[in-house]
Tab-separated table of C-alpha atoms in Angstrom:
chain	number	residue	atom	x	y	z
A	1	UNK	CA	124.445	141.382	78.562
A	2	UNK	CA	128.673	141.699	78.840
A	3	UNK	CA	129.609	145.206	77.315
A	4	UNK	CA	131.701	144.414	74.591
A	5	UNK	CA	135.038	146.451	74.207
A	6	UNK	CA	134.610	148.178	71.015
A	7	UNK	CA	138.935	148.092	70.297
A	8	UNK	CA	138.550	144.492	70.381
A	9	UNK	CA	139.044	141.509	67.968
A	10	UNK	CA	135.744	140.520	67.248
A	11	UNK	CA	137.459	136.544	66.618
A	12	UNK	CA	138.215	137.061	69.891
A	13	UNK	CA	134.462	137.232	71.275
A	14	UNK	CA	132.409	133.993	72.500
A	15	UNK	CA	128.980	134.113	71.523
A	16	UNK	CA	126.632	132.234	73.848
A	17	UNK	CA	122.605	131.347	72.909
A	18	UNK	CA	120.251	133.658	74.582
A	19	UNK	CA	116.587	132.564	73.454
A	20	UNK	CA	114.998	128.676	72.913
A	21	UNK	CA	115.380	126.291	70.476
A	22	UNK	CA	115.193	122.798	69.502
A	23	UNK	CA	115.839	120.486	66.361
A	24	UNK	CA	113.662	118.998	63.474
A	25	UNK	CA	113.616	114.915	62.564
A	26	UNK	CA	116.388	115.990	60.068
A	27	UNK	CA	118.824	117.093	62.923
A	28	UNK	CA	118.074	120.722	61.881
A	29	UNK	CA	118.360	123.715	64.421
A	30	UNK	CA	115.121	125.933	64.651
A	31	UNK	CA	114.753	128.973	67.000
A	32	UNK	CA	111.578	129.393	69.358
A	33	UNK	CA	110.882	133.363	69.401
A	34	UNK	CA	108.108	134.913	71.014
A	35	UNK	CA	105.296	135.946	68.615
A	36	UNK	CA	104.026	138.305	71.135
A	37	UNK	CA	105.433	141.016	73.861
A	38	UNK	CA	102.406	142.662	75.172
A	39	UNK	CA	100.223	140.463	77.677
A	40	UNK	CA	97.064	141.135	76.013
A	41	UNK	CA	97.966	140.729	72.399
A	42	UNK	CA	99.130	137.235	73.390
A	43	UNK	CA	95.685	136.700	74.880
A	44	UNK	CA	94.162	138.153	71.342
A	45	UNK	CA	96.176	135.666	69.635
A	46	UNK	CA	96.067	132.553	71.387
A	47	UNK	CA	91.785	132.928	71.072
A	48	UNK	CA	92.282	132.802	67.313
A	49	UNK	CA	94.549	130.132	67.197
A	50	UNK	CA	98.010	131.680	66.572
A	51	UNK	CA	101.296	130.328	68.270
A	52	UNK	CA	102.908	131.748	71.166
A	53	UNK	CA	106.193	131.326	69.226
A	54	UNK	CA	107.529	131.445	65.813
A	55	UNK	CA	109.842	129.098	64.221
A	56	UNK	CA	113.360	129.986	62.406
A	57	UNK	CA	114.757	127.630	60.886
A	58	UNK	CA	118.228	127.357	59.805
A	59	UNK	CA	120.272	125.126	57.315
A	60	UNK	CA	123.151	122.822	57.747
A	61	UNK	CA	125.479	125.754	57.984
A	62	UNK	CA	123.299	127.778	60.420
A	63	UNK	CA	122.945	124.167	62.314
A	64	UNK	CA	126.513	123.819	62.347
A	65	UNK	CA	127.322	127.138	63.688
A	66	UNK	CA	124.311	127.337	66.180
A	67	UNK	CA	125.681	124.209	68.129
A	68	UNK	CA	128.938	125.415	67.972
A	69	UNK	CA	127.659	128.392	70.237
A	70	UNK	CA	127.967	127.059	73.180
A	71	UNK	CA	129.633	129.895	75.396
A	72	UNK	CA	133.094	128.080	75.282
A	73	UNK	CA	134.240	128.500	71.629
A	74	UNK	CA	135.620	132.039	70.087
A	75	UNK	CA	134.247	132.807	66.917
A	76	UNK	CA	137.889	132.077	65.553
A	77	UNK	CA	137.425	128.484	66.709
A	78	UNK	CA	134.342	128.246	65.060
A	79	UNK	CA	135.256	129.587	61.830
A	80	UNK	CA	138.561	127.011	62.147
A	81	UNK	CA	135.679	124.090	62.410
A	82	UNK	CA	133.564	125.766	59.985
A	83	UNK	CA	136.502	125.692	57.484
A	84	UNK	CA	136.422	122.072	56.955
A	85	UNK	CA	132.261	122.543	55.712
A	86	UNK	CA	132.965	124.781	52.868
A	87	UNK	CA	133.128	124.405	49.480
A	88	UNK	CA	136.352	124.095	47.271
A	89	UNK	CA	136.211	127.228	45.795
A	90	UNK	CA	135.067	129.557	49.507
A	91	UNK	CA	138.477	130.691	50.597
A	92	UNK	CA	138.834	131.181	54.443
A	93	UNK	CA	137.747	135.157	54.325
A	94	UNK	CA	134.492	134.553	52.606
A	95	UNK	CA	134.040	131.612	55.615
A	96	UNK	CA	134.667	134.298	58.061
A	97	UNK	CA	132.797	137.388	56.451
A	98	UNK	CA	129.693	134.719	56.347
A	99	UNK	CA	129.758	133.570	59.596
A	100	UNK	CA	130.348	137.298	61.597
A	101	UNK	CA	127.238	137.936	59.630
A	102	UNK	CA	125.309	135.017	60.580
A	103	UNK	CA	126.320	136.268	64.004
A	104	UNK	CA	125.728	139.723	63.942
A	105	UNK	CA	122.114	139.223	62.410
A	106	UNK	CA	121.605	136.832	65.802
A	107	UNK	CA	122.947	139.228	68.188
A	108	UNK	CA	121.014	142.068	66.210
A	109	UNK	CA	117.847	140.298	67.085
A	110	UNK	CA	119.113	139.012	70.752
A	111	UNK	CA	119.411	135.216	69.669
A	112	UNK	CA	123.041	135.081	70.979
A	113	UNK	CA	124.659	137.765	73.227
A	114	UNK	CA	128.395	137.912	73.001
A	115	UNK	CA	131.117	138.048	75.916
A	116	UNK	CA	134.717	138.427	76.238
A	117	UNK	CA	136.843	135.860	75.879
């Protein structure tokens, strides 16, 4: 993982996906995680029928965003293409305080990793 510089523009940052995933029939994005990190839990597990993975799914606007990570756009392009999903009454900051959220929760949890742009 890049070491972000702290002085930086956080707009400025790309974030790129760091962890599987795949769609539903509805076009909806849904993250594969790893139920298990120890060996032998896994093994526990997999004897009584759990997954290996659990599912997250996201909505349109999690969708949206999550194929817009794609290690090539800033986050200020995709709040720009974001800005023509919201609703009449979001203005532009709200757009942005949501999605830097929406991102931070990801790279919180090491679904997207970040790198300078």
């Amino acid at each position: 993982m890049t070491k972000i510089d702290k002085k930086g523009n956080f707009l400025d940052l790309v974030p790129e996906r760091n962890c599987q995933w795949d769609k539903t029939g509805d076009g909806r994005v849904y993250l594969l995680v790893p139920r298990f990190k120890n060996q032998w839990m896994k093994k526990i597990a997999l004897k009584l029928g759990k997954s290996e993975t659990v599912k997250i799914h996201f909505d349109d606007r999690g969708t949206a965003v999550w194929e817009l990570i794609d290690g090539s756009h800033t986050v200020e392009q995709i709040g720009k293409l974001m800005e023509k999903d919201k609703n009449k009454d979001e203005t532009m900051d709200k757009v942005y305080g949501r999605l830097t959220e929406f991102l931070t929760i990801l790279s919180r949890n090491r679904f997207i990793q970040f790198k300078n742009y």
